[in-house]
Tab-separated table of C-alpha atoms in Angstrom:
chain	number	residue	atom	x	y	z
R	31	MET	CA	0.304	-0.063	-0.084
R	32	ASN	CA	2.887	2.322	0.856
R	33	GLN	CA	4.197	2.046	-2.957
R	34	LEU	CA	0.395	2.810	-4.127
R	35	ASN	CA	0.837	6.233	-2.203
R	36	GLU	CA	-2.641	6.154	-1.685
R	37	PRO	CA	-4.021	7.663	1.597
R	38	LEU	CA	-5.417	5.600	3.914
R	39	HIS	CA	-8.476	7.131	6.099
R	40	ILE	CA	-9.438	4.167	8.373
R	41	LEU	CA	-7.263	0.896	9.749
R	42	VAL	CA	-8.983	-1.950	11.715
R	43	ASN	CA	-6.605	-3.995	13.690
R	44	ASN	CA	-8.757	-7.018	14.299
R	45	ALA	CA	-6.045	-9.835	15.028
R	46	GLY	CA	-7.183	-12.408	17.492
R	47	ALA	CA	-5.720	-15.834	18.115
R	48	ILE	CA	-5.911	-18.215	20.996
R	49	TYR	CA	-3.418	-21.234	21.439
R	50	SER	CA	-3.845	-24.281	23.918
R	51	VAL	CA	-0.102	-24.794	24.141
R	52	ALA	CA	2.783	-22.529	24.362
R	53	GLN	CA	4.307	-21.423	20.891
R	54	VAL	CA	7.470	-19.327	20.854
R	55	GLY	CA	8.640	-18.072	17.201
R	56	VAL	CA	12.492	-17.547	16.082
R	57	ASP	CA	12.245	-14.298	17.410
R	58	GLY	CA	11.951	-15.356	21.056
R	59	VAL	CA	8.463	-14.007	20.996
R	60	ASP	CA	5.178	-15.566	22.138
R	61	ARG	CA	3.277	-16.587	19.190
R	62	CYS	CA	-0.174	-15.090	20.829
R	63	MET	CA	1.355	-11.928	21.882
R	64	PHE	CA	3.064	-11.778	18.356
R	65	GLY	CA	0.164	-12.273	16.284
R	66	ASN	CA	-2.430	-10.090	18.407
R	67	HIS	CA	-0.306	-7.192	19.324
R	68	VAL	CA	3.252	-6.824	17.873
R	69	GLY	CA	2.203	-7.673	14.386
R	70	PRO	CA	-0.475	-5.172	14.354
R	71	MET	CA	1.710	-2.500	16.272
R	72	LEU	CA	4.321	-3.040	13.295
R	73	LEU	CA	1.398	-2.977	10.712
R	74	THR	CA	0.196	0.485	12.216
R	75	HIS	CA	3.725	1.776	11.914
R	76	GLY	CA	4.132	1.008	8.479
R	77	LEU	CA	0.773	2.648	7.528
R	78	LEU	CA	0.988	5.577	9.605
R	79	PRO	CA	2.463	7.934	6.480
R	80	LEU	CA	-0.665	6.975	4.371
R	81	LEU	CA	-2.953	7.591	7.387
R	82	ARG	CA	-1.471	10.968	7.942
R	83	MET	CA	-2.056	11.492	4.243
R	84	GLY	CA	-5.550	10.362	4.514
R	85	ALA	CA	-6.409	12.769	7.566
R	86	THR	CA	-7.820	16.144	6.939
R	87	PRO	CA	-8.649	19.034	8.948
R	88	GLN	CA	-12.383	18.364	7.777
R	89	ARG	CA	-12.146	14.499	8.687
R	90	GLU	CA	-9.759	12.561	10.746
R	91	ALA	CA	-7.999	9.372	9.891
R	92	ARG	CA	-8.795	6.562	12.400
R	93	ILE	CA	-7.087	3.779	13.881
R	94	VAL	CA	-9.415	1.074	15.332
R	95	ASN	CA	-7.667	-1.877	17.563
R	96	VAL	CA	-9.939	-4.472	18.894
R	97	SER	CA	-9.391	-5.839	22.565
R	98	SER	CA	-11.586	-8.129	24.648
R	99	ARG	CA	-13.053	-7.742	28.038
R	100	LEU	CA	-10.699	-10.898	28.817
R	101	GLU	CA	-7.842	-8.257	29.132
R	102	LYS	CA	-9.135	-7.975	32.763
R	103	ASN	CA	-6.751	-11.438	33.291
R	104	ALA	CA	-3.076	-10.199	32.055
R	105	ALA	CA	0.332	-10.324	32.741
R	106	ILE	CA	2.043	-7.183	31.038
R	107	ALA	CA	4.705	-6.538	33.184
R	108	GLU	CA	5.888	-10.025	33.049
R	109	TRP	CA	5.841	-10.474	29.433
R	110	CYS	CA	7.487	-7.138	29.052
R	111	GLN	CA	10.241	-8.772	31.031
R	112	HIS	CA	10.230	-12.211	29.487
R	113	PRO	CA	8.604	-11.687	25.840
R	114	SER	CA	8.163	-15.622	25.278
R	115	ASN	CA	5.896	-15.841	28.326
R	116	PRO	CA	2.884	-13.877	28.497
R	117	CYS	CA	1.730	-15.426	31.720
R	118	ARG	CA	2.516	-15.092	35.505
R	119	THR	CA	3.970	-18.184	36.135
R	120	GLN	CA	6.048	-20.538	34.079
R	121	GLU	CA	2.883	-22.829	33.379
R	122	TYR	CA	1.192	-21.753	30.188
R	123	GLN	CA	-2.546	-20.518	30.573
R	124	PRO	CA	-4.412	-20.130	27.205
R	125	PHE	CA	-6.935	-17.570	28.292
R	126	GLU	CA	-4.469	-15.649	30.306
R	127	ALA	CA	-1.787	-15.325	27.485
R	128	TYR	CA	-4.864	-14.418	25.407
R	129	GLY	CA	-5.902	-11.809	27.782
R	130	THR	CA	-2.182	-10.368	27.952
R	131	SER	CA	-2.082	-9.711	24.448
R	132	LYS	CA	-5.846	-7.833	24.278
R	133	GLN	CA	-4.591	-5.753	27.288
R	134	ALA	CA	-1.430	-4.923	25.354
R	135	ASN	CA	-3.875	-3.568	22.529
R	136	LEU	CA	-5.118	-1.065	25.103
R	137	HIS	CA	-1.917	0.010	26.109
R	138	PHE	CA	-0.832	0.717	22.500
R	139	THR	CA	-4.240	2.409	21.812
R	140	TYR	CA	-4.119	4.519	24.669
R	141	GLU	CA	-0.404	5.390	24.212
R	142	LEU	CA	-0.653	5.562	20.578
R	143	SER	CA	-3.493	8.242	21.124
R	144	ARG	CA	-1.496	10.069	23.445
R	145	ARG	CA	1.836	10.336	20.964
R	146	LEU	CA	-0.690	11.327	18.078
R	147	THR	CA	-2.345	14.404	19.637
R	148	GLY	CA	-2.557	17.135	17.056
R	149	GLN	CA	-2.007	14.964	13.933
R	150	GLN	CA	-5.928	14.234	12.947
R	151	ILE	CA	-5.648	10.432	13.685
R	152	ALA	CA	-7.976	9.313	16.084
R	153	VAL	CA	-7.102	5.773	17.745
R	154	PHE	CA	-10.002	3.561	19.722
R	155	GLY	CA	-9.995	0.253	21.129
R	156	VAL	CA	-13.066	-1.863	21.140
R	157	THR	CA	-14.364	-5.198	22.756
R	158	PRO	CA	-16.834	-6.846	20.815
R	159	GLY	CA	-18.260	-8.968	23.397
R	160	MET	CA	-18.180	-12.861	23.548
R	161	VAL	CA	-18.715	-13.858	19.922
R	162	ASN	CA	-19.437	-16.884	17.648
R	163	THR	CA	-16.525	-16.542	15.241
R	164	GLN	CA	-13.730	-18.948	14.573
R	165	LEU	CA	-11.120	-17.411	17.379
R	166	GLY	CA	-10.337	-20.611	19.008
R	167	ARG	CA	-10.375	-23.099	15.970
R	168	PHE	CA	-6.681	-24.203	16.814
R	169	ASN	CA	-7.993	-25.951	19.925
R	170	TRP	CA	-9.172	-29.613	19.521
R	171	TRP	CA	-12.149	-28.759	21.695
R	172	TYR	CA	-13.446	-25.967	19.591
R	173	GLY	CA	-15.747	-28.145	17.559
R	174	LEU	CA	-17.106	-29.819	20.537
R	175	VAL	CA	-18.612	-26.832	21.754
R	176	ALA	CA	-20.159	-25.375	18.252
R	177	PRO	CA	-23.900	-25.986	19.816
R	178	LEU	CA	-23.062	-24.231	23.004
R	179	ARG	CA	-21.616	-21.154	20.828
R	180	ALA	CA	-24.489	-20.573	18.818
R	181	LEU	CA	-26.532	-20.990	21.603
R	182	LEU	CA	-24.772	-18.299	24.022
R	183	LEU	CA	-22.857	-16.091	21.901
R	184	ARG	CA	-23.598	-13.024	20.347
R	185	SER	CA	-23.604	-12.750	16.258
R	186	PRO	CA	-20.281	-11.678	14.065
R	187	ALA	CA	-22.496	-8.583	13.380
R	188	ILE	CA	-23.309	-7.551	16.709
R	189	GLY	CA	-19.704	-8.199	17.489
R	190	ALA	CA	-18.467	-5.925	14.813
R	191	ALA	CA	-21.029	-2.875	15.626
R	192	PRO	CA	-18.502	-0.923	17.747
R	193	SER	CA	-15.316	-1.326	15.560
R	194	VAL	CA	-17.778	0.009	12.348
R	195	HIS	CA	-19.041	2.705	14.858
R	196	CYS	CA	-15.422	3.701	15.614
R	197	ALA	CA	-14.315	3.825	12.220
R	198	THR	CA	-17.084	5.876	10.857
R	199	SER	CA	-19.127	7.540	13.005
R	200	ILE	CA	-19.744	11.654	12.417
R	201	ASP	CA	-20.335	11.669	16.421
R	202	LEU	CA	-16.586	10.940	17.285
R	203	GLU	CA	-15.095	13.654	15.370
R	204	GLY	CA	-12.587	15.241	17.675
R	205	VAL	CA	-12.754	12.256	20.027
R	206	THR	CA	-9.737	9.708	20.470
R	207	GLY	CA	-8.226	7.528	23.106
R	208	LYS	CA	-11.627	5.700	23.976
R	209	TYR	CA	-12.862	2.257	24.554
R	210	PHE	CA	-16.098	0.840	23.257
R	211	GLY	CA	-18.300	-1.995	23.433
R	212	ALA	CA	-21.841	-3.109	22.510
R	213	SER	CA	-24.821	-4.516	24.134
R	214	LYS	CA	-26.312	-7.746	23.296
R	215	HIS	CA	-28.502	-6.203	20.930
R	216	GLY	CA	-25.882	-4.247	19.240
R	217	LEU	CA	-26.444	-0.811	21.303
R	218	VAL	CA	-22.436	0.700	21.222
R	219	GLN	CA	-21.650	2.521	24.143
R	220	GLU	CA	-18.650	4.034	25.894
R	221	VAL	CA	-17.012	1.312	28.466
R	222	VAL	CA	-14.524	1.233	31.065
R	223	SER	CA	-11.371	-1.059	30.615
R	224	SER	CA	-9.499	-2.398	33.641
R	225	THR	CA	-7.389	-0.131	35.706
R	226	ALA	CA	-4.507	-1.823	34.516
R	227	SER	CA	-4.919	-1.097	31.094
R	228	ARG	CA	-5.324	2.615	31.713
R	229	ASN	CA	-1.822	2.491	33.811
R	230	GLN	CA	0.146	5.124	31.907
R	231	THR	CA	3.389	3.816	33.351
R	232	LEU	CA	2.298	0.275	32.223
R	233	ASN	CA	1.373	2.253	28.981
R	234	LYS	CA	5.038	3.409	28.830
R	235	GLN	CA	6.415	0.025	29.384
R	236	LEU	CA	4.443	-1.859	26.978
R	237	TRP	CA	5.064	0.625	24.364
R	238	GLU	CA	8.864	0.755	24.978
R	239	CYS	CA	9.181	-3.071	25.117
R	240	SER	CA	7.000	-3.684	22.008
R	241	ASN	CA	9.332	-0.864	20.206
R	242	SER	CA	12.614	-2.818	20.912
R	243	LEU	CA	11.367	-6.208	19.828
R	244	LEU	CA	10.300	-3.873	16.452
R	245	GLY	CA	13.439	-2.221	15.966
R	246	LYS	CA	12.301	0.927	16.185
R	247	THR	CA	12.346	3.940	17.867
R	248	ASP	CA	9.852	6.916	19.270
R	249	ALA	CA	11.439	8.981	16.406
R	250	ASP	CA	10.377	6.205	13.915
R	251	TRP	CA	6.610	7.054	14.609
R	252	MET	CA	7.137	10.691	13.976
R	253	PRO	CA	5.826	12.692	10.967
R	254	GLY	CA	8.147	12.243	8.031
R	255	SER	CA	10.166	9.528	9.398
């Protein structure tokens, strides 16, 4: 896309995978964290020049990062110390690893929003709720719970409502750094993320750790970089 040199107005980072066993890439980073957080952060960095092209005084460009209510169960500080392990202990816990990756989405959202202040690019976090998708397809038990998923979980259309709202709503012009979810009927509303996700010290720690893994510096995120 950078080679096309075309303006980009909306970027939705909706990466989500959960693994039943620990997997570490050749870079030494847990696979769940890399796919759900580090990769989208790298993609966002690469597309920032096009987003700046798409931003105008009349209409901001927008970045939407899809998190999860499961972000409340996270081990961000521990992961920053040991990027191969997103859990509090050496024993791998799939939902804790996923929660860490989803809280990382929010730390990234809040810190990026702060750093892009005044650049006509708004950044939002969203939670789709518990949605009947293919999120857990890599796990052996996923097919066994198909009837329960259909009965208890909301539809993908309702789950997508917060992302669509943040990407397109005129009512959000001039707003940034907020977190949105939806009721079971699809009514979009601002929600409050965990206290840990809003911790500015953790925001900066996650930013610095992720930047280091990507080989980036703060200057690489500035206009003209």
